[in-house]
mmCIF file of C-alpha atoms in Angstrom:
data_model
loop_
_atom_site.group_PDB
_atom_site.id
_atom_site.type_symbol
_atom_site.label_atom_id
_atom_site.label_comp_id
_atom_site.label_asym_id
_atom_site.label_seq_id
_atom_site.Cartn_x
_atom_site.Cartn_y
_atom_site.Cartn_z
ATOM 1 C CA MET U 1 74.438 74.627 128.038
ATOM 2 C CA LYS U 2 74.915 71.119 126.632
ATOM 3 C CA LYS U 3 77.697 69.090 127.813
ATOM 4 C CA VAL U 4 79.078 66.535 125.571
ATOM 5 C CA SER U 5 79.272 63.177 127.869
ATOM 6 C CA PHE U 6 83.114 61.652 128.203
ATOM 7 C CA LEU U 7 81.378 58.083 127.065
ATOM 8 C CA ALA U 8 80.243 60.425 123.694
ATOM 9 C CA ALA U 9 83.798 62.043 123.226
ATOM 10 C CA TRP U 10 85.557 58.508 123.947
ATOM 11 C CA LEU U 11 83.076 56.243 121.212
ATOM 12 C CA MET U 12 84.095 59.268 118.237
ATOM 13 C CA LEU U 13 87.702 59.309 119.345
ATOM 14 C CA ALA U 14 87.355 55.262 118.929
ATOM 15 C CA GLY U 15 85.721 55.688 115.454
ATOM 16 C CA ILE U 16 82.829 53.852 117.451
ATOM 17 C CA THR U 17 79.542 56.699 115.604
ATOM 18 C CA THR U 18 76.505 56.425 114.021
ATOM 19 C CA GLY U 19 77.033 56.476 111.016
ATOM 20 C CA THR U 20 78.245 59.802 110.516
ATOM 21 C CA ALA U 21 82.039 60.522 108.201
ATOM 22 C CA PHE U 22 84.269 62.853 109.791
ATOM 23 C CA ALA U 23 84.275 66.218 108.853
ATOM 24 C CA GLN U 24 87.019 67.475 106.307
ATOM 25 C CA ALA U 25 90.232 69.722 107.188
ATOM 26 C CA PRO U 26 89.035 72.792 108.663
ATOM 27 C CA ILE U 27 92.399 73.601 105.827
ATOM 28 C CA GLN U 28 92.562 73.022 102.621
ATOM 29 C CA PHE U 29 95.165 73.786 99.619
ATOM 30 C CA ASN U 30 96.820 71.806 97.131
ATOM 31 C CA ALA U 31 100.476 71.994 97.618
ATOM 32 C CA ARG U 32 103.107 70.646 98.841
ATOM 33 C CA ALA U 33 104.353 72.948 101.028
ATOM 34 C CA LEU U 34 104.711 77.008 101.834
ATOM 35 C CA VAL U 35 107.284 79.177 102.582
ATOM 36 C CA ALA U 36 107.047 82.434 104.604
ATOM 37 C CA ILE U 37 108.988 85.268 106.045
ATOM 38 C CA SER U 38 108.094 87.387 109.973
ATOM 39 C CA ASP U 39 109.256 90.147 110.027
ATOM 40 C CA ALA U 40 108.853 90.408 114.120
ATOM 41 C CA ASP U 41 110.738 93.527 115.216
ATOM 42 C CA LEU U 42 108.316 96.428 113.086
ATOM 43 C CA SER U 43 104.155 96.405 113.932
ATOM 44 C CA ALA U 44 102.793 98.162 110.930
ATOM 45 C CA SER U 45 101.191 101.229 112.611
ATOM 46 C CA ALA U 46 104.517 102.696 114.213
ATOM 47 C CA LEU U 47 104.666 103.613 110.914
ATOM 48 C CA VAL U 48 102.216 106.111 111.775
ATOM 49 C CA ASP U 49 102.904 107.144 115.362
ATOM 50 C CA GLY U 50 106.345 105.119 115.769
ATOM 51 C CA ASN U 51 105.666 102.985 118.442
ATOM 52 C CA ARG U 52 107.115 99.281 118.407
ATOM 53 C CA TYR U 53 105.456 96.853 120.706
ATOM 54 C CA THR U 54 108.346 94.435 120.397
ATOM 55 C CA THR U 55 108.323 91.123 122.501
ATOM 56 C CA PRO U 56 111.470 91.116 123.671
ATOM 57 C CA GLY U 57 113.495 87.718 122.086
ATOM 58 C CA THR U 58 110.728 87.365 119.685
ATOM 59 C CA ARG U 59 113.085 87.741 116.374
ATOM 60 C CA ASP U 60 112.493 87.720 112.625
ATOM 61 C CA GLN U 61 111.633 84.528 111.348
ATOM 62 C CA LEU U 62 111.012 81.539 108.749
ATOM 63 C CA THR U 63 108.861 79.518 108.752
ATOM 64 C CA TYR U 64 108.239 76.293 106.072
ATOM 65 C CA ILE U 65 104.620 74.807 106.233
ATOM 66 C CA SER U 66 103.503 71.382 104.640
ATOM 67 C CA PHE U 67 100.832 70.385 103.427
ATOM 68 C CA PRO U 68 98.215 67.983 104.572
ATOM 69 C CA LEU U 69 98.287 70.168 108.396
ATOM 70 C CA ASN U 70 98.927 68.418 111.785
ATOM 71 C CA ARG U 71 97.705 69.506 115.141
ATOM 72 C CA ASN U 72 100.815 68.459 116.784
ATOM 73 C CA GLY U 73 102.886 70.751 115.517
ATOM 74 C CA GLN U 74 104.862 68.316 113.131
ATOM 75 C CA SER U 75 104.243 70.365 109.515
ATOM 76 C CA ILE U 76 105.685 73.151 111.056
ATOM 77 C CA GLY U 77 109.026 73.954 110.679
ATOM 78 C CA THR U 78 110.848 77.463 111.559
ATOM 79 C CA SER U 79 114.417 79.216 111.740
ATOM 80 C CA ASN U 80 115.012 82.543 113.306
ATOM 81 C CA THR U 81 118.457 83.289 112.048
ATOM 82 C CA LEU U 82 117.457 85.569 108.955
ATOM 83 C CA SER U 83 115.638 88.699 109.243
ATOM 84 C CA ASN U 84 113.715 91.260 106.587
ATOM 85 C CA SER U 85 112.222 93.241 106.692
ATOM 86 C CA MET U 86 108.199 94.284 105.922
ATOM 87 C CA ALA U 87 109.324 97.570 104.514
ATOM 88 C CA LEU U 88 109.387 96.153 101.150
ATOM 89 C CA THR U 89 106.604 93.893 99.407
ATOM 90 C CA ASP U 90 106.301 90.378 99.799
ATOM 91 C CA LYS U 91 108.646 89.696 96.131
ATOM 92 C CA VAL U 92 111.864 89.613 99.269
ATOM 93 C CA LEU U 93 111.430 85.933 98.591
ATOM 94 C CA ALA U 94 111.772 83.359 96.249
ATOM 95 C CA ILE U 95 112.205 79.402 96.496
ATOM 96 C CA ALA U 96 112.872 76.864 94.088
ATOM 97 C CA PRO U 97 110.775 74.863 92.000
ATOM 98 C CA ASN U 98 111.806 72.412 93.591
ATOM 99 C CA GLY U 99 111.100 73.407 97.389
ATOM 100 C CA ARG U 100 114.875 72.799 98.255
ATOM 101 C CA LEU U 101 116.511 76.011 98.585
ATOM 102 C CA GLY U 102 114.886 79.614 99.085
ATOM 103 C CA PHE U 103 116.599 83.334 99.129
ATOM 104 C CA VAL U 104 115.356 85.998 101.266
ATOM 105 C CA VAL U 105 116.550 89.861 101.020
ATOM 106 C CA GLU U 106 116.856 91.627 104.141
ATOM 107 C CA GLY U 107 117.057 94.686 103.124
ATOM 108 C CA ARG U 108 116.746 96.566 105.929
ATOM 109 C CA GLY U 109 118.297 95.100 109.252
ATOM 110 C CA GLN U 110 116.570 94.602 112.595
ATOM 111 C CA LEU U 111 117.067 97.247 115.651
ATOM 112 C CA SER U 112 117.497 96.357 119.294
ATOM 113 C CA ASP U 113 114.660 95.579 121.649
ATOM 114 C CA SER U 114 115.097 98.049 123.888
ATOM 115 C CA LEU U 115 114.709 101.034 120.990
ATOM 116 C CA ALA U 116 110.350 101.207 121.929
ATOM 117 C CA THR U 117 109.750 103.977 119.236
ATOM 118 C CA ILE U 118 111.506 105.195 116.006
ATOM 119 C CA LYS U 119 110.614 108.089 113.892
ATOM 120 C CA GLY U 120 110.077 106.244 110.687
ATOM 121 C CA ILE U 121 111.591 103.543 108.521
ATOM 122 C CA THR U 122 115.064 104.985 107.583
ATOM 123 C CA ASP U 123 115.875 104.147 111.453
ATOM 124 C CA PHE U 124 116.758 100.435 110.637
ATOM 125 C CA PRO U 125 119.750 100.366 108.313
ATOM 126 C CA ALA U 126 119.688 99.682 104.714
ATOM 127 C CA THR U 127 120.975 96.309 103.894
ATOM 128 C CA ASN U 128 122.276 94.714 101.145
ATOM 129 C CA TYR U 129 122.644 91.201 102.590
ATOM 130 C CA MET U 130 120.940 88.357 100.385
ATOM 131 C CA PHE U 131 120.280 84.816 102.699
ATOM 132 C CA ALA U 132 120.337 81.523 101.276
ATOM 133 C CA VAL U 133 118.486 78.847 102.774
ATOM 134 C CA ASP U 134 118.511 74.876 102.988
ATOM 135 C CA LEU U 135 114.928 74.023 103.066
ATOM 136 C CA SER U 136 115.933 69.557 102.242
ATOM 137 C CA SER U 137 114.555 69.593 105.722
ATOM 138 C CA PRO U 138 111.127 71.391 106.219
ATOM 139 C CA GLN U 139 111.313 70.730 110.109
ATOM 140 C CA LYS U 140 115.356 72.241 110.384
ATOM 141 C CA PRO U 141 115.201 75.469 107.257
ATOM 142 C CA LEU U 142 118.876 76.188 107.886
ATOM 143 C CA VAL U 143 120.912 79.293 106.763
ATOM 144 C CA LYS U 144 123.605 78.255 104.183
ATOM 145 C CA TYR U 145 125.535 82.190 103.276
ATOM 146 C CA ARG U 146 124.518 85.418 104.111
ATOM 147 C CA LEU U 147 125.752 87.366 101.235
ATOM 148 C CA PRO U 148 127.052 91.096 100.606
ATOM 149 C CA VAL U 149 125.085 91.954 97.300
ATOM 150 C CA GLY U 150 126.473 95.009 96.001
ATOM 151 C CA ALA U 151 128.346 97.944 98.366
ATOM 152 C CA GLY U 152 125.181 100.713 98.632
ATOM 153 C CA GLY U 153 122.170 101.391 99.211
ATOM 154 C CA ALA U 154 119.282 97.972 99.914
ATOM 155 C CA LEU U 155 117.770 94.982 98.235
ATOM 156 C CA THR U 156 114.466 95.370 97.215
ATOM 157 C CA ALA U 157 113.383 92.587 95.383
ATOM 158 C CA VAL U 158 115.352 88.950 94.068
ATOM 159 C CA ALA U 159 113.732 87.500 90.908
ATOM 160 C CA LEU U 160 114.555 83.427 90.650
ATOM 161 C CA ALA U 161 114.493 82.557 87.074
ATOM 162 C CA PRO U 162 112.563 79.075 85.901
ATOM 163 C CA ASN U 163 115.586 76.804 85.807
ATOM 164 C CA GLY U 164 116.278 77.694 89.255
ATOM 165 C CA THR U 165 120.106 78.397 88.971
ATOM 166 C CA SER U 166 119.699 82.218 88.330
ATOM 167 C CA LEU U 167 118.791 85.234 90.303
ATOM 168 C CA VAL U 168 118.306 88.844 89.341
ATOM 169 C CA ILE U 169 117.996 91.096 92.189
ATOM 170 C CA ALA U 170 116.549 94.447 92.771
ATOM 171 C CA SER U 171 118.442 97.576 95.058
ATOM 172 C CA THR U 172 118.349 101.277 95.071
ATOM 173 C CA GLU U 173 122.826 100.767 94.654
ATOM 174 C CA SER U 174 122.871 104.163 92.245
ATOM 175 C CA GLY U 175 124.596 102.480 88.477
ATOM 176 C CA LYS U 176 124.508 99.282 89.211
ATOM 177 C CA GLU U 177 120.620 99.053 90.731
ATOM 178 C CA LEU U 178 120.265 95.857 89.487
ATOM 179 C CA LYS U 179 122.402 91.763 90.398
ATOM 180 C CA LEU U 180 122.588 89.362 88.142
ATOM 181 C CA ILE U 181 123.907 85.732 89.653
ATOM 182 C CA ASP U 182 124.428 82.373 88.356
ATOM 183 C CA LEU U 183 124.248 79.408 91.161
ATOM 184 C CA ASP U 184 126.837 76.808 91.002
ATOM 185 C CA ALA U 185 125.979 72.978 91.627
ATOM 186 C CA SER U 186 126.706 73.718 94.923
ATOM 187 C CA SER U 187 123.656 76.510 94.689
ATOM 188 C CA LYS U 188 126.846 79.038 96.102
ATOM 189 C CA PRO U 189 127.111 82.229 93.712
ATOM 190 C CA LYS U 190 128.969 82.184 90.626
ATOM 191 C CA TYR U 191 129.940 85.644 91.279
ATOM 192 C CA VAL U 192 127.853 88.887 91.227
ATOM 193 C CA LEU U 193 127.937 90.929 88.625
ATOM 194 C CA THR U 194 125.616 94.352 88.039
ATOM 195 C CA SER U 195 124.223 96.323 85.362
ATOM 196 C CA ALA U 196 122.093 100.331 85.700
ATOM 197 C CA SER U 197 118.603 100.668 85.333
ATOM 198 C CA PRO U 198 117.028 100.615 82.346
ATOM 199 C CA VAL U 199 115.882 103.733 83.497
ATOM 200 C CA PRO U 200 118.884 105.899 84.298
ATOM 201 C CA GLY U 201 119.123 107.063 87.476
ATOM 202 C CA VAL U 202 115.896 105.741 88.937
ATOM 203 C CA ALA U 203 115.854 102.602 91.593
ATOM 204 C CA ILE U 204 114.379 99.282 90.468
ATOM 205 C CA THR U 205 111.492 97.923 93.430
ATOM 206 C CA ASP U 206 110.814 95.448 91.546
ATOM 207 C CA VAL U 207 111.847 91.570 89.588
ATOM 208 C CA THR U 208 110.139 89.067 88.029
ATOM 209 C CA PHE U 209 110.982 86.449 85.936
ATOM 210 C CA HIS U 210 109.073 85.005 82.454
ATOM 211 C CA PRO U 211 107.281 81.862 82.893
ATOM 212 C CA GLY U 212 110.004 81.417 79.240
ATOM 213 C CA GLY U 213 112.796 83.119 80.911
ATOM 214 C CA GLN U 214 114.254 84.938 78.483
ATOM 215 C CA PHE U 215 112.513 88.321 79.584
ATOM 216 C CA VAL U 216 112.569 90.184 83.097
ATOM 217 C CA ALA U 217 110.084 92.162 83.884
ATOM 218 C CA TYR U 218 111.107 95.464 86.141
ATOM 219 C CA THR U 219 108.892 98.532 88.289
ATOM 220 C CA THR U 220 110.577 101.100 88.939
ATOM 221 C CA ALA U 221 110.571 104.024 92.148
ATOM 222 C CA ALA U 222 109.138 106.618 89.676
ATOM 223 C CA GLY U 223 105.936 104.277 88.819
ATOM 224 C CA GLU U 224 107.077 102.574 85.307
ATOM 225 C CA VAL U 225 107.129 98.955 84.982
ATOM 226 C CA GLY U 226 108.702 98.039 81.738
ATOM 227 C CA ILE U 227 110.560 94.493 80.393
ATOM 228 C CA MET U 228 114.263 93.871 80.109
ATOM 229 C CA LYS U 229 116.194 91.078 77.787
ATOM 230 C CA TYR U 230 118.272 88.494 79.976
ATOM 231 C CA VAL U 231 120.760 87.173 77.381
ATOM 232 C CA VAL U 232 123.943 84.811 78.211
ATOM 233 C CA ASP U 233 126.745 86.471 76.663
ATOM 234 C CA GLU U 234 127.671 83.280 73.951
ATOM 235 C CA LYS U 235 131.968 83.902 74.555
ATOM 236 C CA THR U 236 131.764 85.039 78.481
ATOM 237 C CA LYS U 237 128.359 82.129 79.132
ATOM 238 C CA LYS U 238 127.660 84.722 82.049
ATOM 239 C CA PRO U 239 124.380 86.548 81.370
ATOM 240 C CA TYR U 240 123.659 90.649 81.384
ATOM 241 C CA VAL U 241 119.581 92.644 81.081
ATOM 242 C CA ALA U 242 119.193 95.230 77.619
ATOM 243 C CA ALA U 243 116.132 97.063 78.215
ATOM 244 C CA HIS U 244 113.484 95.603 75.741
ATOM 245 C CA GLY U 245 111.115 98.460 74.506
ATOM 246 C CA LYS U 246 110.089 101.237 76.965
ATOM 247 C CA PRO U 247 108.237 101.571 80.105
ATOM 248 C CA VAL U 248 104.105 102.165 80.708
ATOM 249 C CA LYS U 249 103.581 104.100 83.611
ATOM 250 C CA VAL U 250 101.465 102.822 85.427
ATOM 251 C CA GLY U 251 100.978 105.353 89.150
ATOM 252 C CA THR U 252 102.999 106.398 91.758
ATOM 253 C CA GLN U 253 103.578 103.742 93.586
ATOM 254 C CA PRO U 254 103.664 100.217 92.196
ATOM 255 C CA GLY U 255 103.731 96.662 94.746
ATOM 256 C CA SER U 256 105.034 93.593 93.265
ATOM 257 C CA GLY U 257 103.333 92.117 89.892
ATOM 258 C CA LYS U 258 102.900 88.826 88.744
ATOM 259 C CA PHE U 259 102.799 87.187 84.921
ATOM 260 C CA THR U 260 99.817 84.604 84.161
ATOM 261 C CA ALA U 261 101.074 80.890 83.415
ATOM 262 C CA ASP U 262 101.753 81.791 79.688
ATOM 263 C CA GLY U 263 103.535 85.016 80.022
ATOM 264 C CA LYS U 264 100.501 87.576 77.801
ATOM 265 C CA HIS U 265 99.959 89.174 80.788
ATOM 266 C CA TYR U 266 101.292 91.317 83.980
ATOM 267 C CA VAL U 267 99.250 91.625 86.990
ATOM 268 C CA VAL U 268 100.227 94.824 89.830
ATOM 269 C CA ALA U 269 98.806 97.377 91.175
ATOM 270 C CA ASP U 270 99.104 100.661 92.626
ATOM 271 C CA SER U 271 98.643 101.452 96.348
ATOM 272 C CA LYS U 272 98.488 104.785 95.833
ATOM 273 C CA GLU U 273 96.453 105.280 92.894
ATOM 274 C CA ASN U 274 94.279 102.201 93.932
ATOM 275 C CA LYS U 275 93.743 100.362 90.718
ATOM 276 C CA VAL U 276 95.097 97.081 89.775
ATOM 277 C CA PHE U 277 97.326 97.459 85.909
ATOM 278 C CA VAL U 278 96.736 94.708 83.532
ATOM 279 C CA VAL U 279 100.091 95.288 81.198
ATOM 280 C CA GLU U 280 101.119 93.980 77.906
ATOM 281 C CA PHE U 281 105.140 93.297 76.830
ATOM 282 C CA GLY U 282 106.367 93.118 74.283
ATOM 283 C CA THR U 283 108.289 88.987 74.440
ATOM 284 C CA ASP U 284 109.549 89.056 70.438
ATOM 285 C CA GLU U 285 112.427 89.451 69.258
ATOM 286 C CA THR U 286 111.789 93.374 67.971
ATOM 287 C CA PRO U 287 111.611 95.413 71.266
ATOM 288 C CA VAL U 288 107.833 96.889 72.039
ATOM 289 C CA ASP U 289 107.001 99.407 74.007
ATOM 290 C CA ALA U 290 105.170 98.214 76.981
ATOM 291 C CA LYS U 291 101.093 99.113 77.029
ATOM 292 C CA ILE U 292 98.239 99.259 79.482
ATOM 293 C CA ALA U 293 95.775 96.792 78.428
ATOM 294 C CA SER U 294 92.980 97.169 81.507
ATOM 295 C CA GLN U 295 92.514 99.054 85.126
ATOM 296 C CA VAL U 296 90.469 98.669 87.749
ATOM 297 C CA ALA U 297 89.825 100.416 90.994
ATOM 298 C CA THR U 298 90.533 98.422 93.929
ATOM 299 C CA SER U 299 89.812 99.025 97.743
ATOM 300 C CA GLU U 300 92.350 101.419 99.603
ATOM 301 C CA ALA U 301 96.195 101.130 99.476
ATOM 302 C CA PRO U 302 96.283 97.417 97.219
ATOM 303 C CA GLU U 303 99.618 95.235 98.556
ATOM 304 C CA ALA U 304 100.022 92.011 96.572
ATOM 305 C CA VAL U 305 98.104 89.474 93.136
ATOM 306 C CA ALA U 306 97.670 86.467 92.701
ATOM 307 C CA ILE U 307 96.985 85.005 89.468
ATOM 308 C CA SER U 308 95.179 81.491 88.877
ATOM 309 C CA PRO U 309 98.063 78.703 87.177
ATOM 310 C CA ASP U 310 95.208 79.117 84.474
ATOM 311 C CA GLY U 311 95.408 82.732 84.403
ATOM 312 C CA SER U 312 91.725 83.190 85.164
ATOM 313 C CA VAL U 313 90.723 85.261 88.593
ATOM 314 C CA VAL U 314 93.283 87.855 89.916
ATOM 315 C CA ALA U 315 93.440 87.957 93.344
ATOM 316 C CA VAL U 316 94.139 91.645 95.123
ATOM 317 C CA ILE U 317 94.982 92.105 98.863
ATOM 318 C CA SER U 318 94.366 95.405 99.921
ATOM 319 C CA SER U 319 94.963 97.081 103.011
ATOM 320 C CA MET U 320 93.522 100.181 103.358
ATOM 321 C CA GLN U 321 93.507 101.647 106.479
ATOM 322 C CA SER U 322 94.765 98.358 108.985
ATOM 323 C CA GLY U 323 98.081 99.562 109.975
ATOM 324 C CA GLN U 324 96.179 102.820 111.752
ATOM 325 C CA PRO U 325 97.188 102.585 115.593
ATOM 326 C CA PHE U 326 94.251 99.951 117.624
ATOM 327 C CA THR U 327 92.598 103.815 118.813
ATOM 328 C CA ASN U 328 91.414 104.486 115.223
ATOM 329 C CA ALA U 329 87.789 102.660 113.892
ATOM 330 C CA ALA U 330 89.304 101.302 110.558
ATOM 331 C CA ALA U 331 92.811 99.773 112.468
ATOM 332 C CA GLY U 332 92.315 95.879 111.573
ATOM 333 C CA LYS U 333 90.526 95.452 108.802
ATOM 334 C CA SER U 334 91.323 94.584 105.566
ATOM 335 C CA GLU U 335 89.680 93.442 102.330
ATOM 336 C CA LEU U 336 91.309 89.969 100.099
ATOM 337 C CA ALA U 337 89.385 91.428 96.192
ATOM 338 C CA LEU U 338 88.510 88.702 92.946
ATOM 339 C CA PHE U 339 88.911 89.955 89.749
ATOM 340 C CA ALA U 340 87.517 87.479 86.347
ATOM 341 C CA LEU U 341 90.379 87.931 83.709
ATOM 342 C CA SER U 342 90.287 87.165 80.119
ATOM 343 C CA GLY U 343 91.894 88.519 77.105
ATOM 344 C CA GLY U 344 93.848 90.674 79.191
ATOM 345 C CA GLN U 345 90.101 92.536 80.609
ATOM 346 C CA LEU U 346 89.133 92.198 84.771
ATOM 347 C CA THR U 347 85.832 92.200 85.733
ATOM 348 C CA ALA U 348 85.533 92.105 89.462
ATOM 349 C CA GLY U 349 84.383 89.547 90.714
ATOM 350 C CA GLY U 350 83.757 89.031 95.217
ATOM 351 C CA LYS U 351 85.630 90.145 98.264
ATOM 352 C CA ALA U 352 85.536 89.650 101.245
ATOM 353 C CA GLN U 353 86.778 92.352 104.296
ATOM 354 C CA ILE U 354 89.606 90.194 106.249
ATOM 355 C CA ASP U 355 90.110 91.177 109.928
ATOM 356 C CA GLY U 356 93.622 91.513 109.890
ATOM 357 C CA VAL U 357 96.760 93.876 110.143
ATOM 358 C CA MET U 358 98.157 95.504 106.382
ATOM 359 C CA PRO U 359 98.107 92.014 104.839
ATOM 360 C CA GLN U 360 100.858 92.204 102.071
ATOM 361 C CA ALA U 361 100.212 88.320 100.537
ATOM 362 C CA VAL U 362 98.202 86.712 99.012
ATOM 363 C CA GLU U 363 98.464 83.033 96.663
ATOM 364 C CA PHE U 364 96.854 80.467 95.202
ATOM 365 C CA ASP U 365 97.236 77.065 95.518
ATOM 366 C CA LYS U 366 98.439 74.778 91.901
ATOM 367 C CA THR U 367 94.531 74.291 91.526
ATOM 368 C CA GLY U 368 93.143 77.668 91.572
ATOM 369 C CA ASP U 369 90.764 76.624 93.881
ATOM 370 C CA ASN U 370 92.070 78.390 96.970
ATOM 371 C CA LEU U 371 93.920 80.795 98.532
ATOM 372 C CA ALA U 372 96.520 82.517 101.275
ATOM 373 C CA ILE U 373 96.695 85.591 102.508
ATOM 374 C CA ALA U 374 99.604 86.476 105.026
ATOM 375 C CA ILE U 375 98.316 88.474 108.105
ATOM 376 C CA PRO U 376 101.466 90.349 110.088
ATOM 377 C CA GLU U 377 98.947 90.568 112.994
ATOM 378 C CA TYR U 378 95.633 90.693 114.250
ATOM 379 C CA LEU U 379 94.377 93.591 116.597
ATOM 380 C CA ASP U 380 95.095 91.530 119.512
ATOM 381 C CA TYR U 381 96.359 92.647 123.212
ATOM 382 C CA GLY U 382 98.893 89.844 125.134
ATOM 383 C CA MET U 383 100.237 87.694 122.810
ATOM 384 C CA ARG U 384 100.397 88.891 119.403
ATOM 385 C CA ASN U 385 100.685 87.117 116.655
ATOM 386 C CA GLY U 386 100.387 87.515 112.901
ATOM 387 C CA GLY U 387 99.200 84.155 110.371
ATOM 388 C CA ILE U 388 98.452 82.702 107.481
ATOM 389 C CA GLU U 389 94.196 82.701 106.048
ATOM 390 C CA PHE U 390 92.582 80.394 103.160
ATOM 391 C CA TYR U 391 89.761 80.995 101.726
ATOM 392 C CA LYS U 392 88.199 78.543 98.717
ATOM 393 C CA VAL U 393 87.513 80.459 95.014
ATOM 394 C CA THR U 394 84.996 79.436 93.061
ATOM 395 C CA LYS U 395 85.290 80.813 89.602
ATOM 396 C CA GLY U 396 83.515 82.081 86.825
ATOM 397 C CA ALA U 397 82.870 85.468 85.369
ATOM 398 C CA GLN U 398 81.791 86.491 88.916
ATOM 399 C CA PRO U 399 84.440 84.469 90.840
ATOM 400 C CA SER U 400 83.636 84.095 94.727
ATOM 401 C CA LEU U 401 85.375 83.433 97.860
ATOM 402 C CA THR U 402 84.161 81.041 101.163
ATOM 403 C CA LYS U 403 86.386 81.566 104.060
ATOM 404 C CA GLN U 404 88.153 78.669 105.382
ATOM 405 C CA PRO U 405 87.904 78.230 109.584
ATOM 406 C CA GLY U 406 90.970 77.690 110.233
ATOM 407 C CA ARG U 407 94.511 79.483 110.332
ATOM 408 C CA ILE U 408 97.795 78.923 110.595
ATOM 409 C CA SER U 409 99.365 80.826 113.859
ATOM 410 C CA LEU U 410 102.709 82.187 112.914
ATOM 411 C CA THR U 411 105.551 84.435 114.108
ATOM 412 C CA ARG U 412 103.570 88.171 113.630
ATOM 413 C CA GLY U 413 105.183 90.141 110.967
ATOM 414 C CA VAL U 414 104.198 87.727 108.545
ATOM 415 C CA HIS U 415 104.364 89.216 105.462
ATOM 416 C CA ALA U 416 105.663 87.002 102.481
ATOM 417 C CA ILE U 417 104.710 83.178 101.523
ATOM 418 C CA ARG U 418 106.022 80.907 98.731
ATOM 419 C CA VAL U 419 103.738 77.723 97.945
ATOM 420 C CA VAL U 420 106.001 75.192 96.692
ATOM 421 C CA ASN U 421 103.766 72.520 94.353
#
């Protein structure tokens, strides 16, 4: 094996080279920051064989990652004082447009480390709590408050309006499936209003504000996607929501959806149908029923989608059978796929196999040239972590992927990420 001499190493450190420039950093991501949350007490395979494989003392975590990165850890801050659940979609995390405030829906509570096995996800107690996190000091995220939002059921998703001061929260609480919150100047709730599901008696699993702020897309537990008008009453100055046209069925288990930046299309994947759908809503005053503009097949169990800022590329993360027990041949193998989007139509592009367990979140940077994906854990023994991996995107009629060499190691169970621009 050829060894590098100490003299050569010191010359390189001192910048005394033979004219070769230093290489580009191994992670390129055009954003001010990424915010991630990790559910440390649920291994993906526990949903199959019941074994939790917990590490005593490891707790759920929020991580604030500032760019550009450095190797001494000063670009990463953490908080271990809020719980969260990877049993929900990636919509359990919302970040204010200025990046100074975050909201985390708990959904399912934590269990004691001493409980080695579970019978199912219902062993984790359903909760209706939301955390608000002060992110103004990135190295020291601080929980401002833990707020009960409702009296029954479980919270499932949170959406923050483009103005950063209004929240819509989805839940399973019967007759009060939607929670509406406006924040005061100190970022505390003025009130918690409730509204019934637009589809009577059916729980809401996902909510997304339209870029214009006047509409909210919703997904039901029955596999339907629709849109509501978000209205502020002229007399009370308080908001309410009203169904705006009929929803459209997109499968049996749709995940979290996202709007294109122009608001013309809504993209959502269904993890049972193994398809990704482009939906069109009516956002004029006269209600129009939702309709499917296009749909294409994906690999098994698509979990989440991302759309490039220019609306030309859709990324879909599929967990496949990666969450199986480690002895299963399919364990730890998942997929990232790209699709070109034009006029509401999807065209398949490049794919990449991911060596990671049950990824559930994917995000573009502000230029759309790079992707970040969240990996809850790897096929690791001993020290078991999760991570964020990065890909370069080449746009075009058939967009392609190139894996970046670096990754960020996080507390295992990372399942939701948000970009701060």
